[in-house]
């Protein structure tokens, strides 16, 4: 669908209709796996001829739907920026790997994983035993859950427990994360947390829910330099390269260093233009 020019597409989580047993929903395990995939899409809905709410599928399903729905709420600034890119350039939010890696022939036949926007690689689990093979294109990737760096250009053979699916962050990325919310618009994206992973450079634009900011990042020796503009309350989380110090200058206030997700974070309030250097 993405290669056909459809920038936004999704599916009925849990399936609309069961042709084998009409009126019956999926098994709870299948429902959970479907939920993990469906909530990491451009948009998401639980829908079918019978109830697809999680309480029809047991306590474990309720727990996993809640966990991945909260993750999706944190990803809203990223999804919003991807949606703006789709409107401006027609680049789809959900992308086949070959769209970003056309010179890698391995990506040309992969239809069991995808890129969510430019920076997140999602590999849904389709096997009852949780077995999944994941291809990481060339370059450096980071496990979203642990932060572990993984070199690409190879296949990974993994076994996924029911509460997990493979999710990787591309190097040279500025991944924006908002607060956990129970519904869209519950609170502004403040502070807007940005996970900085820069080997060469990256750029980010976020405009919505109380955060209007543009960031240009580039590698500078052993550290990283960022140019910021806009109005936002930010926490810059320096994932790669790891930093032990950071400083900000320009139109900023309330600047302070703090731990953020196991690495150094720089918290600040931006109102105009500013420069940040971390090393």
Short mmCIF file of N, CA and C in Angstrom, two decimals, residues 75-238:
data_model
loop_
_atom_site.label_atom_id
_atom_site.label_comp_id
_atom_site.label_asym_id
_atom_site.label_seq_id
_atom_site.Cartn_x
_atom_site.Cartn_y
_atom_site.Cartn_z
N UNK A 75 4.97 8.03 21.62
CA UNK A 75 5.47 8.20 20.25
C UNK A 75 4.68 9.23 19.45
N UNK A 76 3.65 9.82 20.03
CA UNK A 76 2.81 10.75 19.27
C UNK A 76 3.58 11.91 18.65
N UNK A 77 4.55 12.54 19.34
CA UNK A 77 5.30 13.60 18.66
C UNK A 77 6.04 13.09 17.42
N UNK A 78 6.58 11.89 17.51
CA UNK A 78 7.26 11.29 16.35
C UNK A 78 6.26 11.01 15.23
N UNK A 79 5.13 10.38 15.57
CA UNK A 79 4.13 10.07 14.56
C UNK A 79 3.57 11.35 13.92
N UNK A 80 3.44 12.39 14.73
CA UNK A 80 2.95 13.67 14.20
C UNK A 80 3.95 14.26 13.21
N UNK A 81 5.23 14.18 13.53
CA UNK A 81 6.24 14.70 12.59
C UNK A 81 6.27 13.85 11.32
N UNK A 82 6.06 12.53 11.45
CA UNK A 82 5.99 11.67 10.27
C UNK A 82 4.77 12.01 9.42
N UNK A 83 3.66 12.32 10.07
CA UNK A 83 2.45 12.70 9.35
C UNK A 83 2.65 14.01 8.59
N UNK A 84 3.31 14.97 9.22
CA UNK A 84 3.60 16.23 8.54
C UNK A 84 4.50 16.00 7.33
N UNK A 85 5.48 15.09 7.49
CA UNK A 85 6.35 14.77 6.36
C UNK A 85 5.55 14.13 5.22
N UNK A 86 4.61 13.25 5.58
CA UNK A 86 3.78 12.60 4.56
C UNK A 86 2.95 13.62 3.79
N UNK A 87 2.38 14.59 4.50
CA UNK A 87 1.57 15.62 3.84
C UNK A 87 2.43 16.48 2.92
N UNK A 88 3.64 16.79 3.36
CA UNK A 88 4.51 17.69 2.59
C UNK A 88 5.18 17.00 1.42
N UNK A 89 5.51 15.71 1.57
CA UNK A 89 6.35 15.03 0.56
C UNK A 89 5.71 13.78 -0.02
N UNK A 90 4.58 13.32 0.53
CA UNK A 90 3.92 12.07 0.13
C UNK A 90 4.72 10.83 0.53
N UNK A 91 5.72 11.00 1.37
CA UNK A 91 6.45 9.84 1.89
C UNK A 91 5.58 9.15 2.93
N UNK A 92 5.29 7.86 2.77
CA UNK A 92 4.36 7.20 3.69
C UNK A 92 4.91 7.09 5.10
N UNK A 93 4.01 7.03 6.06
CA UNK A 93 4.41 6.86 7.45
C UNK A 93 4.95 5.46 7.67
N UNK A 94 4.22 4.45 7.19
CA UNK A 94 4.66 3.05 7.25
C UNK A 94 5.37 2.75 5.94
N UNK A 95 6.66 2.36 6.03
CA UNK A 95 7.49 2.28 4.83
C UNK A 95 8.11 0.89 4.70
N UNK A 96 8.08 0.31 3.50
CA UNK A 96 8.88 -0.88 3.27
C UNK A 96 10.36 -0.53 3.33
N UNK A 97 11.18 -1.48 3.72
CA UNK A 97 12.60 -1.19 3.88
C UNK A 97 13.23 -0.73 2.58
N UNK A 98 12.75 -1.25 1.45
CA UNK A 98 13.39 -0.89 0.18
C UNK A 98 13.22 0.58 -0.15
N UNK A 99 12.24 1.24 0.45
CA UNK A 99 12.05 2.67 0.19
C UNK A 99 13.21 3.48 0.74
N UNK A 100 13.72 3.09 1.90
CA UNK A 100 14.85 3.79 2.51
C UNK A 100 16.19 3.19 2.10
N UNK A 101 16.18 1.92 1.68
CA UNK A 101 17.43 1.22 1.34
C UNK A 101 17.30 0.58 -0.04
N UNK A 102 17.11 1.38 -1.10
CA UNK A 102 16.90 0.81 -2.43
C UNK A 102 18.13 0.09 -2.98
N UNK A 103 19.32 0.43 -2.50
CA UNK A 103 20.54 -0.20 -3.01
C UNK A 103 20.89 -1.49 -2.28
N UNK A 104 20.09 -1.88 -1.31
CA UNK A 104 20.31 -3.13 -0.58
C UNK A 104 19.33 -4.16 -1.14
N UNK A 105 19.80 -5.11 -1.96
CA UNK A 105 18.86 -6.06 -2.60
C UNK A 105 18.11 -6.93 -1.61
N UNK A 106 18.66 -7.12 -0.41
CA UNK A 106 17.96 -7.95 0.58
C UNK A 106 16.63 -7.33 0.97
N UNK A 107 16.55 -6.02 0.96
CA UNK A 107 15.30 -5.36 1.39
C UNK A 107 14.18 -5.49 0.37
N UNK A 108 14.51 -5.89 -0.86
CA UNK A 108 13.52 -5.83 -1.93
C UNK A 108 12.40 -6.85 -1.78
N UNK A 109 12.65 -7.93 -1.04
CA UNK A 109 11.63 -8.98 -0.92
C UNK A 109 11.07 -9.09 0.50
N UNK A 110 11.49 -8.21 1.41
CA UNK A 110 11.05 -8.32 2.81
C UNK A 110 9.66 -7.71 2.96
N UNK A 111 8.70 -8.53 3.41
CA UNK A 111 7.34 -8.02 3.63
C UNK A 111 6.82 -8.36 5.02
N UNK A 112 7.71 -8.71 5.92
CA UNK A 112 7.30 -9.06 7.29
C UNK A 112 7.84 -8.08 8.32
N UNK A 113 8.42 -7.00 7.89
CA UNK A 113 8.86 -5.94 8.79
C UNK A 113 8.80 -4.63 8.02
N UNK A 114 8.92 -3.52 8.74
CA UNK A 114 8.74 -2.23 8.08
C UNK A 114 9.40 -1.14 8.92
N UNK A 115 9.52 0.01 8.31
CA UNK A 115 9.97 1.21 9.01
C UNK A 115 8.75 2.05 9.35
N UNK A 116 8.65 2.45 10.60
CA UNK A 116 7.63 3.40 11.03
C UNK A 116 8.29 4.77 11.03
N UNK A 117 8.00 5.55 9.98
CA UNK A 117 8.75 6.77 9.79
C UNK A 117 10.18 6.45 9.39
N UNK A 118 11.06 7.43 9.45
CA UNK A 118 12.44 7.20 8.99
C UNK A 118 13.32 6.45 9.98
N UNK A 119 12.92 6.36 11.25
CA UNK A 119 13.89 5.95 12.28
C UNK A 119 13.55 4.70 13.07
N UNK A 120 12.33 4.20 13.01
CA UNK A 120 11.97 3.02 13.79
C UNK A 120 11.73 1.83 12.88
N UNK A 121 12.39 0.72 13.18
CA UNK A 121 12.20 -0.52 12.45
C UNK A 121 11.37 -1.46 13.32
N UNK A 122 10.25 -1.93 12.78
CA UNK A 122 9.31 -2.77 13.52
C UNK A 122 9.26 -4.15 12.85
N UNK A 123 9.38 -5.19 13.66
CA UNK A 123 9.30 -6.56 13.15
C UNK A 123 8.20 -7.31 13.90
N UNK A 124 6.96 -7.29 13.41
CA UNK A 124 5.88 -8.01 14.08
C UNK A 124 6.18 -9.51 14.17
N UNK A 125 5.59 -10.14 15.16
CA UNK A 125 5.81 -11.57 15.40
C UNK A 125 4.60 -12.33 14.87
N UNK A 126 4.82 -13.24 13.91
CA UNK A 126 3.75 -14.01 13.29
C UNK A 126 3.78 -15.48 13.66
N UNK A 127 4.74 -15.89 14.44
CA UNK A 127 4.93 -17.30 14.77
C UNK A 127 4.39 -17.60 16.17
N UNK A 128 3.68 -18.71 16.33
CA UNK A 128 3.08 -19.05 17.63
C UNK A 128 4.14 -19.24 18.71
N UNK A 129 5.33 -19.70 18.32
CA UNK A 129 6.41 -19.89 19.29
C UNK A 129 7.24 -18.63 19.51
N UNK A 130 6.89 -17.54 18.83
CA UNK A 130 7.60 -16.28 19.00
C UNK A 130 8.89 -16.19 18.21
N UNK A 131 9.10 -17.12 17.29
CA UNK A 131 10.33 -17.07 16.48
C UNK A 131 10.19 -16.00 15.40
N UNK A 132 11.23 -15.21 15.26
CA UNK A 132 11.18 -14.13 14.27
C UNK A 132 12.58 -13.85 13.76
N UNK A 133 12.69 -13.67 12.45
CA UNK A 133 13.96 -13.27 11.83
C UNK A 133 13.83 -11.80 11.45
N UNK A 134 14.84 -11.04 11.83
CA UNK A 134 14.83 -9.59 11.61
C UNK A 134 16.04 -9.22 10.78
N UNK A 135 15.81 -8.49 9.71
CA UNK A 135 16.93 -7.97 8.92
C UNK A 135 17.16 -6.52 9.28
N UNK A 136 18.40 -6.22 9.67
CA UNK A 136 18.81 -4.84 9.93
C UNK A 136 19.67 -4.38 8.75
N UNK A 137 19.22 -3.39 7.98
CA UNK A 137 20.05 -2.88 6.90
C UNK A 137 21.37 -2.31 7.43
N UNK A 138 22.26 -2.04 6.51
CA UNK A 138 23.61 -1.58 6.87
C UNK A 138 23.53 -0.34 7.74
N UNK A 139 24.52 -0.18 8.58
CA UNK A 139 24.55 0.94 9.52
C UNK A 139 24.39 0.45 10.94
N UNK A 140 24.26 1.39 11.83
CA UNK A 140 24.15 1.09 13.25
C UNK A 140 22.70 1.25 13.70
N UNK A 141 22.26 0.30 14.54
CA UNK A 141 20.91 0.32 15.08
C UNK A 141 20.97 0.18 16.59
N UNK A 142 19.89 0.58 17.24
CA UNK A 142 19.81 0.49 18.70
C UNK A 142 18.51 -0.20 19.09
N UNK A 143 18.63 -1.18 19.97
CA UNK A 143 17.45 -1.84 20.51
C UNK A 143 16.63 -0.79 21.28
N UNK A 144 15.38 -0.59 20.87
CA UNK A 144 14.56 0.43 21.51
C UNK A 144 14.39 0.16 22.99
N UNK A 145 14.29 -1.09 23.38
CA UNK A 145 13.97 -1.45 24.76
C UNK A 145 15.17 -1.36 25.68
N UNK A 146 16.36 -1.71 25.18
CA UNK A 146 17.55 -1.78 26.04
C UNK A 146 18.59 -0.72 25.72
N UNK A 147 18.54 -0.12 24.53
CA UNK A 147 19.55 0.83 24.11
C UNK A 147 20.81 0.19 23.55
N UNK A 148 20.85 -1.14 23.50
CA UNK A 148 22.05 -1.84 23.01
C UNK A 148 22.27 -1.53 21.53
N UNK A 149 23.53 -1.23 21.17
CA UNK A 149 23.88 -0.96 19.78
C UNK A 149 24.08 -2.27 19.04
N UNK A 150 23.59 -2.32 17.80
CA UNK A 150 23.69 -3.51 16.97
C UNK A 150 24.12 -3.07 15.57
N UNK A 151 25.13 -3.74 15.03
CA UNK A 151 25.57 -3.43 13.68
C UNK A 151 24.64 -4.10 12.67
N UNK A 152 24.29 -3.36 11.62
CA UNK A 152 23.37 -3.85 10.62
C UNK A 152 24.06 -4.59 9.50
N UNK A 153 23.32 -4.77 8.40
CA UNK A 153 23.82 -5.54 7.29
C UNK A 153 23.74 -7.03 7.53
N UNK A 154 22.80 -7.47 8.39
CA UNK A 154 22.71 -8.89 8.71
C UNK A 154 21.33 -9.23 9.26
N UNK A 155 21.07 -10.54 9.30
CA UNK A 155 19.85 -11.08 9.88
C UNK A 155 20.06 -11.43 11.33
N UNK A 156 19.03 -11.25 12.14
CA UNK A 156 19.01 -11.69 13.52
C UNK A 156 17.91 -12.74 13.68
N UNK A 157 18.22 -13.84 14.35
CA UNK A 157 17.22 -14.86 14.66
C UNK A 157 16.88 -14.73 16.14
N UNK A 158 15.64 -14.37 16.44
CA UNK A 158 15.24 -14.04 17.80
C UNK A 158 14.03 -14.86 18.21
N UNK A 159 13.86 -14.98 19.51
CA UNK A 159 12.64 -15.56 20.07
C UNK A 159 12.00 -14.50 20.95
N UNK A 160 10.79 -14.11 20.61
CA UNK A 160 10.12 -13.00 21.28
C UNK A 160 9.12 -13.51 22.29
N UNK A 161 9.28 -13.19 23.58
CA UNK A 161 8.23 -13.50 24.54
C UNK A 161 6.96 -12.72 24.19
N UNK A 162 5.86 -13.10 24.79
CA UNK A 162 4.57 -12.55 24.40
C UNK A 162 4.45 -11.05 24.68
N UNK A 163 5.26 -10.53 25.58
CA UNK A 163 5.17 -9.10 25.93
C UNK A 163 6.19 -8.25 25.18
N UNK A 164 6.72 -8.75 24.08
CA UNK A 164 7.84 -8.05 23.41
C UNK A 164 7.77 -8.29 21.92
N UNK A 165 8.20 -7.30 21.15
CA UNK A 165 8.46 -7.50 19.73
C UNK A 165 9.72 -6.73 19.37
N UNK A 166 10.44 -7.16 18.34
CA UNK A 166 11.66 -6.46 17.95
C UNK A 166 11.36 -5.05 17.45
N UNK A 167 12.03 -4.09 18.05
CA UNK A 167 11.86 -2.68 17.71
C UNK A 167 13.23 -2.02 17.81
N UNK A 168 13.68 -1.44 16.69
CA UNK A 168 15.03 -0.88 16.63
C UNK A 168 14.98 0.58 16.17
N UNK A 169 15.93 1.36 16.68
CA UNK A 169 16.05 2.77 16.33
C UNK A 169 17.28 2.95 15.44
N UNK A 170 17.11 3.64 14.37
CA UNK A 170 18.18 3.89 13.41
C UNK A 170 19.17 4.90 13.98
N UNK A 171 20.44 4.71 13.63
CA UNK A 171 21.45 5.72 13.98
C UNK A 171 21.16 6.99 13.18
N UNK A 172 21.80 8.09 13.60
CA UNK A 172 21.55 9.40 13.01
C UNK A 172 20.06 9.74 13.09
N UNK A 173 19.58 9.74 14.32
CA UNK A 173 18.16 10.01 14.57
C UNK A 173 18.00 10.91 15.78
N UNK A 174 16.91 11.65 15.77
CA UNK A 174 16.50 12.49 16.90
C UNK A 174 15.06 12.09 17.22
N UNK A 175 14.90 11.08 18.05
CA UNK A 175 13.58 10.50 18.28
C UNK A 175 12.84 11.27 19.36
N UNK A 176 11.74 11.96 19.01
CA UNK A 176 10.99 12.73 20.01
C UNK A 176 9.97 11.86 20.73
N UNK A 177 9.90 12.02 22.03
CA UNK A 177 8.97 11.26 22.87
C UNK A 177 8.22 12.21 23.78
N UNK A 178 6.93 12.02 23.89
CA UNK A 178 6.11 12.83 24.78
C UNK A 178 5.81 12.09 26.06
N UNK A 179 4.94 12.63 26.90
CA UNK A 179 4.56 11.97 28.15
C UNK A 179 3.57 10.84 27.88
N UNK A 180 3.47 9.91 28.81
CA UNK A 180 2.43 8.90 28.73
C UNK A 180 1.07 9.56 28.92
N UNK A 181 0.09 9.14 28.11
CA UNK A 181 -1.26 9.70 28.19
C UNK A 181 -2.28 8.60 28.01
N UNK A 182 -3.44 8.77 28.60
CA UNK A 182 -4.53 7.81 28.42
C UNK A 182 -5.41 8.17 27.24
N UNK A 183 -5.29 9.40 26.73
CA UNK A 183 -5.97 9.78 25.50
C UNK A 183 -5.24 10.95 24.87
N UNK A 184 -5.38 11.08 23.56
CA UNK A 184 -4.71 12.15 22.83
C UNK A 184 -5.20 13.50 23.33
N UNK A 185 -4.25 14.40 23.59
CA UNK A 185 -4.59 15.73 24.06
C UNK A 185 -4.77 15.83 25.55
N UNK A 186 -4.49 14.76 26.28
CA UNK A 186 -4.64 14.80 27.73
C UNK A 186 -3.74 15.85 28.36
N UNK A 187 -2.55 16.00 27.80
CA UNK A 187 -1.63 17.02 28.30
C UNK A 187 -0.70 17.44 27.16
N UNK A 188 -0.07 18.59 27.25
CA UNK A 188 0.87 19.01 26.20
C UNK A 188 2.13 18.15 26.22
N UNK A 189 2.87 18.21 25.13
CA UNK A 189 4.13 17.47 25.03
C UNK A 189 5.21 18.24 25.78
N UNK A 190 5.13 18.21 27.08
CA UNK A 190 6.06 18.97 27.91
C UNK A 190 6.36 18.17 29.18
N UNK A 191 7.64 17.85 29.38
CA UNK A 191 8.71 18.16 28.44
C UNK A 191 8.72 17.21 27.24
N UNK A 192 9.20 17.70 26.12
CA UNK A 192 9.43 16.88 24.95
C UNK A 192 10.82 16.27 25.09
N UNK A 193 10.87 14.96 25.18
CA UNK A 193 12.15 14.26 25.33
C UNK A 193 12.67 13.87 23.96
N UNK A 194 13.94 14.14 23.68
CA UNK A 194 14.53 13.84 22.38
C UNK A 194 15.74 12.94 22.61
N UNK A 195 15.66 11.71 22.09
CA UNK A 195 16.77 10.76 22.19
C UNK A 195 17.73 11.04 21.03
N UNK A 196 18.94 11.50 21.37
CA UNK A 196 19.93 11.93 20.38
C UNK A 196 20.88 10.77 20.11
N UNK A 197 20.89 10.31 18.85
CA UNK A 197 21.83 9.28 18.40
C UNK A 197 22.43 9.77 17.09
N UNK A 198 23.64 10.26 17.13
CA UNK A 198 24.22 10.95 15.98
C UNK A 198 25.64 10.47 15.73
N UNK A 199 25.84 9.79 14.60
CA UNK A 199 27.19 9.48 14.13
C UNK A 199 27.65 10.49 13.09
N UNK A 200 26.69 11.03 12.33
CA UNK A 200 26.99 12.05 11.33
C UNK A 200 26.11 13.28 11.56
N UNK A 201 24.81 13.14 11.33
CA UNK A 201 23.91 14.27 11.53
C UNK A 201 22.47 13.84 11.40
N UNK A 202 21.57 14.69 11.89
CA UNK A 202 20.13 14.42 11.81
C UNK A 202 19.38 15.72 12.05
N UNK A 203 18.13 15.75 11.61
CA UNK A 203 17.28 16.92 11.84
C UNK A 203 15.89 16.47 12.26
N UNK A 204 15.21 17.34 12.99
CA UNK A 204 13.89 17.04 13.52
C UNK A 204 13.05 18.31 13.53
N UNK A 205 11.78 18.17 13.16
CA UNK A 205 10.82 19.27 13.30
C UNK A 205 9.56 18.73 13.96
N UNK A 206 9.16 19.34 15.06
CA UNK A 206 7.94 18.98 15.77
C UNK A 206 7.10 20.24 15.93
N UNK A 207 5.82 20.14 15.59
CA UNK A 207 4.94 21.31 15.69
C UNK A 207 3.56 20.84 16.14
N UNK A 208 3.33 20.90 17.44
CA UNK A 208 2.02 20.50 17.93
C UNK A 208 1.99 20.31 19.43
N UNK A 209 0.80 20.46 20.03
CA UNK A 209 0.57 20.17 21.44
C UNK A 209 1.56 20.87 22.37
N UNK A 210 1.77 22.16 22.13
CA UNK A 210 2.61 22.94 23.03
C UNK A 210 4.09 22.85 22.77
N UNK A 211 4.51 22.22 21.69
CA UNK A 211 5.93 22.12 21.35
C UNK A 211 6.11 22.45 19.88
N UNK A 212 6.80 23.54 19.61
CA UNK A 212 7.15 23.92 18.25
C UNK A 212 8.66 24.09 18.22
N UNK A 213 9.34 23.12 17.65
CA UNK A 213 10.80 23.14 17.73
C UNK A 213 11.41 22.49 16.49
N UNK A 214 12.54 23.02 16.10
CA UNK A 214 13.35 22.42 15.04
C UNK A 214 14.76 22.23 15.60
N UNK A 215 15.33 21.06 15.33
CA UNK A 215 16.66 20.73 15.83
C UNK A 215 17.51 20.22 14.67
N UNK A 216 18.69 20.78 14.54
CA UNK A 216 19.70 20.29 13.60
C UNK A 216 20.88 19.80 14.42
N UNK A 217 21.28 18.55 14.23
CA UNK A 217 22.37 17.96 15.01
C UNK A 217 23.47 17.48 14.08
N UNK A 218 24.70 17.62 14.53
CA UNK A 218 25.84 17.12 13.76
C UNK A 218 26.90 16.61 14.72
N UNK A 219 27.65 15.64 14.26
CA UNK A 219 28.75 15.13 15.05
C UNK A 219 29.88 16.16 15.05
N UNK A 220 30.50 16.33 16.21
CA UNK A 220 31.57 17.30 16.36
C UNK A 220 32.67 16.64 17.19
N UNK A 221 33.63 16.02 16.50
CA UNK A 221 34.68 15.29 17.22
C UNK A 221 34.10 14.12 17.98
N UNK A 222 34.38 14.07 19.28
CA UNK A 222 33.84 13.01 20.13
C UNK A 222 32.47 13.36 20.69
N UNK A 223 31.98 14.53 20.34
CA UNK A 223 30.69 14.96 20.88
C UNK A 223 29.69 15.27 19.79
N UNK A 224 28.68 16.06 20.15
CA UNK A 224 27.62 16.41 19.22
C UNK A 224 27.21 17.85 19.46
N UNK A 225 26.91 18.57 18.36
CA UNK A 225 26.46 19.95 18.43
C UNK A 225 25.05 20.04 17.87
N UNK A 226 24.20 20.83 18.52
CA UNK A 226 22.82 20.97 18.11
C UNK A 226 22.45 22.44 17.97
N UNK A 227 21.71 22.75 16.92
CA UNK A 227 21.12 24.07 16.73
C UNK A 227 19.62 23.93 16.94
N UNK A 228 19.07 24.73 17.86
CA UNK A 228 17.66 24.65 18.22
C UNK A 228 16.95 25.95 17.88
N UNK A 229 15.70 25.83 17.47
CA UNK A 229 14.86 27.02 17.29
C UNK A 229 13.41 26.66 17.59
N UNK A 230 12.69 27.63 18.16
CA UNK A 230 11.29 27.42 18.47
C UNK A 230 10.96 27.69 19.92
N UNK A 231 9.85 27.13 20.36
CA UNK A 231 9.41 27.27 21.75
C UNK A 231 9.01 25.89 22.26
N UNK A 232 9.68 25.44 23.30
CA UNK A 232 9.38 24.12 23.85
C UNK A 232 10.12 23.92 25.16
N UNK A 233 9.58 23.05 25.98
CA UNK A 233 10.28 22.54 27.14
C UNK A 233 10.89 21.20 26.73
N UNK A 234 12.22 21.09 26.81
CA UNK A 234 12.93 19.95 26.23
C UNK A 234 13.76 19.21 27.27
N UNK A 235 13.92 17.91 27.03
CA UNK A 235 14.95 17.11 27.68
C UNK A 235 15.71 16.41 26.56
N UNK A 236 16.96 16.80 26.35
CA UNK A 236 17.81 16.18 25.34
C UNK A 236 18.55 15.02 25.99
N UNK A 237 18.33 13.82 25.47
CA UNK A 237 18.90 12.61 26.06
C UNK A 237 20.01 12.12 25.14
N UNK A 238 21.24 12.19 25.59
CA UNK A 238 22.39 11.90 24.73
C UNK A 238 22.72 10.41 24.80
#
